[in-house]
Tab-separated table of C-alpha atoms in Angstrom:
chain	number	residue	atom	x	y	z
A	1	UNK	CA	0.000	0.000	0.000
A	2	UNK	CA	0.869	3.042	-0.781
A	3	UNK	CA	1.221	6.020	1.970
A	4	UNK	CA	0.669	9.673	0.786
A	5	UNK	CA	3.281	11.953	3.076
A	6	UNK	CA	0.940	14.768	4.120
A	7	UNK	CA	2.533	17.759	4.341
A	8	UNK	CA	1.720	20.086	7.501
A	9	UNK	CA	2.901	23.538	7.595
A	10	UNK	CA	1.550	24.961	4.157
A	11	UNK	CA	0.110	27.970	5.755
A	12	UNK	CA	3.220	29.006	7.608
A	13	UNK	CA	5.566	28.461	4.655
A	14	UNK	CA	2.907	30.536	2.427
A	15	UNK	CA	3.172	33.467	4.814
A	16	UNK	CA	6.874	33.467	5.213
A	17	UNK	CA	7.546	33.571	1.991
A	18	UNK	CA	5.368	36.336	1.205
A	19	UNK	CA	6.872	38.235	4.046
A	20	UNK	CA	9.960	37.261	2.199
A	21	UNK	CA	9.237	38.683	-0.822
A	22	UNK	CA	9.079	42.072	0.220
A	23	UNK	CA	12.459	41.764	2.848
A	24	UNK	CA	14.983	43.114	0.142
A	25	UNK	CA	13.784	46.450	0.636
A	26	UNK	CA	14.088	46.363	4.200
A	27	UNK	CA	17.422	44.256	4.919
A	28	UNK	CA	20.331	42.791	2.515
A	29	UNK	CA	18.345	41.993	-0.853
A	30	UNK	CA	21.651	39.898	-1.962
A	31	UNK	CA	20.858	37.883	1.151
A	32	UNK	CA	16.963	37.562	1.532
A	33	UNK	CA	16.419	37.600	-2.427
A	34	UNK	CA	17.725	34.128	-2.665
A	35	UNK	CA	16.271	32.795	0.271
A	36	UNK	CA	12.543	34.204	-1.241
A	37	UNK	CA	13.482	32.592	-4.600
A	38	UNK	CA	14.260	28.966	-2.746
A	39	UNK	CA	10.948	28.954	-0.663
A	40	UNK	CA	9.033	29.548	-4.132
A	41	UNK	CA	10.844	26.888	-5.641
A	42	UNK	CA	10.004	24.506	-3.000
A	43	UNK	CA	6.473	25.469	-2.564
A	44	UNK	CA	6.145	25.384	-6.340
A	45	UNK	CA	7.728	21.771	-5.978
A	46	UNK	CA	6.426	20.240	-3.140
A	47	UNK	CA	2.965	21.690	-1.965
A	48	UNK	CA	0.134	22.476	-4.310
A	49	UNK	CA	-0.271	26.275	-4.352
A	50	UNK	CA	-1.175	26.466	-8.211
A	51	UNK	CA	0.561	29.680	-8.897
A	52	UNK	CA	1.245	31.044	-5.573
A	53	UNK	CA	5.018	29.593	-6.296
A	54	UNK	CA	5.727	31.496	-9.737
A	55	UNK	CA	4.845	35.045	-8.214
A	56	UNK	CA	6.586	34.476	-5.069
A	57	UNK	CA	9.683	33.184	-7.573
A	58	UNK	CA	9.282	36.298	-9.911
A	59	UNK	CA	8.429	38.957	-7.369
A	60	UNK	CA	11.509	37.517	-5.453
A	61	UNK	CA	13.671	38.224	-8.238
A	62	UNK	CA	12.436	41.698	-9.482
A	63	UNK	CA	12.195	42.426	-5.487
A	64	UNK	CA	15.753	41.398	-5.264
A	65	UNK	CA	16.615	43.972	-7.814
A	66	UNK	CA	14.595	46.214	-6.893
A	67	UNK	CA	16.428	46.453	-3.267
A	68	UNK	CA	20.022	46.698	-4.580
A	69	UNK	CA	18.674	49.486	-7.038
A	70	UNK	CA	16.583	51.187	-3.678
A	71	UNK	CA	19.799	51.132	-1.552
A	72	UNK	CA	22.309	52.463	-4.293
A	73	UNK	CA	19.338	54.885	-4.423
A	74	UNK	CA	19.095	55.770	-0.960
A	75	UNK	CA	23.029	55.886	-1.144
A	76	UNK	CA	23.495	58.241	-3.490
A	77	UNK	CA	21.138	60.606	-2.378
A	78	UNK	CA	21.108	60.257	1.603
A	79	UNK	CA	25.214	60.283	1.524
A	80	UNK	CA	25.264	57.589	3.833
């Protein structure tokens, strides 16, 4: 027989990576850019979110560059 490995935690992985998605502008969008793009692959690959997993893997990117452009941005004209 054949067991079907049920897969708790959907929910919680859904919201963080949404949350995610929107860190680079916050914090280091070399650092949580990735991070985004990796929980959108696995939800993508592993739990049925239809396409929940594409947007979180595209917004993660164009997020990611986003953020570096916002902080060189923010550099520039803040002097910091």
């Amino acid at each position: 027989m054949e067991e079907e490995i049920q897969r708790d935690g959907r929910n919680v992985l859904l919201t963080v990576s949404w949350i995610a998605v929107f860190l680079p502008y916050l914090f280091s969008p070399i650092a949580v850019g990735p991070i985004a793009f990796c929980l959108g692959v696995v939800l993508n690959r592993d739990y049925e979110v239809g396409n929940q997993g594409k947007i979180i893997k595209t917004l993660a990117v164009v997020n990611t560059f986003g953020g570096i452009i916002f902080a060189n941005w923010l550099r520039f004209y803040l002097g910091a």
